[in-house]
Coordinates of C-alpha atoms and ligand atoms in Angstrom, one line a residue:
X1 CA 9.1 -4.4 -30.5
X2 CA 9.5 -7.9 -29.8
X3 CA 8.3 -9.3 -33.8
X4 CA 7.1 -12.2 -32.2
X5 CA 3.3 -12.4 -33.1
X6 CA 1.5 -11.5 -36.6
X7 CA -0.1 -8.3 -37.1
X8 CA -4.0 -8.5 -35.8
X9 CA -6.2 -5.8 -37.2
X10 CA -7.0 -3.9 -34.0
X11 CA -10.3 -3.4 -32.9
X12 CA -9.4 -0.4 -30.2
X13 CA -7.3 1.3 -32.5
X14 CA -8.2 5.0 -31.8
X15 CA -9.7 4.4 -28.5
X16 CA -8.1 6.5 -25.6
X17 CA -10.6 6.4 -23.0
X18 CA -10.7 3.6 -20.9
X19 CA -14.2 4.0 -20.7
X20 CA -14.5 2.5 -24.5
X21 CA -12.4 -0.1 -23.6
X22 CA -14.2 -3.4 -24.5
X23 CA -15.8 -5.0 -21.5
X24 CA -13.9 -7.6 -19.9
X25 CA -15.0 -11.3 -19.5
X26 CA -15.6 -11.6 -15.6
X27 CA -14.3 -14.8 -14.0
X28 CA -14.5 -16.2 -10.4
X29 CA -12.2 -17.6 -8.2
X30 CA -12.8 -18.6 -4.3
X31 CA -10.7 -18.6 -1.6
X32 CA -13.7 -18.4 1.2
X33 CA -13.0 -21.0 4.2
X34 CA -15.2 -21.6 7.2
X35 CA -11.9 -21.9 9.1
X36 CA -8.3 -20.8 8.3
X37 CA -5.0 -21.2 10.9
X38 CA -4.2 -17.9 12.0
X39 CA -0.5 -17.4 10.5
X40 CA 1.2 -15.8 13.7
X41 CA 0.1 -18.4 16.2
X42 CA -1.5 -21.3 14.1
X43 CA -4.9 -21.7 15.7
X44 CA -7.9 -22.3 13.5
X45 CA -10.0 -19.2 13.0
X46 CA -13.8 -18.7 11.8
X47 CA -14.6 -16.8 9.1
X48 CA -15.3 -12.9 9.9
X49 CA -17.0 -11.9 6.8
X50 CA -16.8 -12.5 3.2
X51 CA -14.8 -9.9 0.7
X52 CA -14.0 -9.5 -2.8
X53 CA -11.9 -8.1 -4.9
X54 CA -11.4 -7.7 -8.5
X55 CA -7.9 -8.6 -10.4
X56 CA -6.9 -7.6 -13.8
X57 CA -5.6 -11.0 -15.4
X58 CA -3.9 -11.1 -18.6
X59 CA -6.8 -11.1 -21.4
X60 CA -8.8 -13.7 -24.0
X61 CA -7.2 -13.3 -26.7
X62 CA -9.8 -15.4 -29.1
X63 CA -12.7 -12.6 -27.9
X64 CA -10.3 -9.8 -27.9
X65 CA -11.5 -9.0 -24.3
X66 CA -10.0 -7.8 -21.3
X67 CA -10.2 -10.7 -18.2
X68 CA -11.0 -10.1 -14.6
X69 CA -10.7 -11.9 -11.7
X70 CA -13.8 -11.7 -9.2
X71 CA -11.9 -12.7 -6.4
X72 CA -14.0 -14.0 -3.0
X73 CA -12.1 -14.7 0.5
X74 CA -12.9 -14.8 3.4
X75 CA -11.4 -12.6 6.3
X76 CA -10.9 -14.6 9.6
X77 CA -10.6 -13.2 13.4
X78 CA -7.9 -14.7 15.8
X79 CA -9.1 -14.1 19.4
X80 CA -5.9 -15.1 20.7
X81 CA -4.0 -12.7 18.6
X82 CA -6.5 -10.0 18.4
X83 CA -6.1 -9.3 14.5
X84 CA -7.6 -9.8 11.7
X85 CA -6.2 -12.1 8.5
X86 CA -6.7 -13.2 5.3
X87 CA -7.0 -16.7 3.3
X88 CA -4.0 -16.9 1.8
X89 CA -4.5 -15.9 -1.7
X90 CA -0.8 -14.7 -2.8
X91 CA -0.7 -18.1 -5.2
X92 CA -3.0 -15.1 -7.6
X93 CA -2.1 -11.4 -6.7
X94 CA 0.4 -9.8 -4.3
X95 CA -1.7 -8.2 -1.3
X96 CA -3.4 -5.1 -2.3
X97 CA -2.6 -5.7 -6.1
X98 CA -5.1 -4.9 -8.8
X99 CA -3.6 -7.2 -11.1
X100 CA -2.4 -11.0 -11.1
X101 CA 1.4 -12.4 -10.7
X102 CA 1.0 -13.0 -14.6
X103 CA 0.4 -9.8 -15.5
X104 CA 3.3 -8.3 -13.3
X105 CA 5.5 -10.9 -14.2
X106 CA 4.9 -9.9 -17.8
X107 CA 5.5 -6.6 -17.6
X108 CA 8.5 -6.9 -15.8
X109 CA 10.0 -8.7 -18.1
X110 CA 8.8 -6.4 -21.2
X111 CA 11.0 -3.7 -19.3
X112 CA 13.9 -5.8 -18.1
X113 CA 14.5 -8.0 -20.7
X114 CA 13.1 -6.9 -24.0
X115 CA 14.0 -3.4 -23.1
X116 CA 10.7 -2.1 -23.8
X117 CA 10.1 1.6 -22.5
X118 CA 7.3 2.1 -20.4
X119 CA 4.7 3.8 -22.7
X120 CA 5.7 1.1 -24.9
X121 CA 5.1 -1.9 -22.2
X122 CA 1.6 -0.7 -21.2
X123 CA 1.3 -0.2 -25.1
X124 CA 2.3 -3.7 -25.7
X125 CA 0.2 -5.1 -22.6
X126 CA -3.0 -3.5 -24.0
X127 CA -2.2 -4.9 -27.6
X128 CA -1.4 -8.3 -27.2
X129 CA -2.6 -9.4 -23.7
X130 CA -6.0 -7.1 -23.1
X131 CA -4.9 -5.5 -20.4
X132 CA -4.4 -2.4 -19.4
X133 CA -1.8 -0.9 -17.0
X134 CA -0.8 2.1 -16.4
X135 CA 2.8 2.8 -17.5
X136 CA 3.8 4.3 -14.1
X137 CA 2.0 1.1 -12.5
X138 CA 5.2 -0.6 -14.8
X139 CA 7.0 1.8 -13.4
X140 CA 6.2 1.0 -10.1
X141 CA 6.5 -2.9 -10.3
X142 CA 10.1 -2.7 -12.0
X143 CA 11.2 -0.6 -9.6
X144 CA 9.9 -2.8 -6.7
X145 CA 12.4 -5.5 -8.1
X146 CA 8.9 -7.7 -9.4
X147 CA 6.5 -7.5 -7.0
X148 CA 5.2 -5.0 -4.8
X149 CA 5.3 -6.1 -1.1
X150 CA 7.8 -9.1 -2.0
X151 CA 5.5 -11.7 -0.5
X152 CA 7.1 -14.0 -2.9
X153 CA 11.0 -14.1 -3.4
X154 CA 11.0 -13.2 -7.0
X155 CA 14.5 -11.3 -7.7
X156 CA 15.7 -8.8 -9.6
X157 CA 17.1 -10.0 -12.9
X158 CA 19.7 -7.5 -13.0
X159 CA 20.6 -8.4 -9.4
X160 CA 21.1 -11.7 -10.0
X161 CA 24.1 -13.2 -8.8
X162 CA 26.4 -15.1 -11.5
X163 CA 27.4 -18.6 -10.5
Ligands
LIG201 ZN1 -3.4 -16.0 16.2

């Protein structure tokens, strides 16, 4: 354990469902454009449709709730290209992620530098940040090197070079 932090009488102490989880505090983010430049060949694309997705962020810790992210973007069509894209939106989550580049970057870190176990790390997560992640989702991420998918070039702290 990290001692960093005082003792908090826990609220969820017992609770091992994620069912009885306390509800999380729903906030929205936009990345919905009427246009976006396609990314292979740069033309400026309409707007296909509308989607949203949902990220786990890392909690409030004042309300003791869990925080998600409703997440709205748009999905644009390149004729020229014939595919399908995204607005960029990997400034919040890596694509397909459930959770944010906070709460990834955290856990990493719990693992790699504090040492933390995994059960311990999702333990941790759920304690101090409200939010809760599988510990072979941990699991996963530290053994991606960070970030599933890589879209940013986040490196491995034990691969870093010295000098
Ligand atoms: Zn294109």
């Amino acid at each position: 354990m990290s001692g960093s932090g005082e003792y908090l009488p826990d609220g969820t102490e017992g609770i091992t469902r994620v069912e009885d989880l306390p509800k999380a505090k729903v906030v929205g983010r936009s990345r919905n454009y009427a246009r976006r430049p396609c990314p292979q060949c740069d033309r400026s694309c309409y707007r296909n449709r509308t989607v949203e997705r949902t990220l786990h962020d890392l909690g409030d810790l004042v309300s003791g709730r869990p925080r998600d992210i409703r997440l709205t973007y748009s999905q644009h069509y390149c004729c020229k290209c014939k595919s399908y894209f995204n607005a960029d939106m990997s400034d919040l989550a890596p694509p397909k992620s459930h959770y944010t580049h906070r709460v990834i970057a955290l856990a990493v870190r719990l693992v790699v530098e504090d040492g933390l176990p995994y059960r311990a790390a999702s333990w941790h997560l759920w304690r101090d940040h409200r939010v809760f992640v599988p510990f072979a989702t941990i699991q996963n991420w530290v053994e991606a090197g960070g970030e599933k998918g890589g879209a940013t070039n986040h490196r491995r702290v034990s691969g870093r070079r010295a000098g």
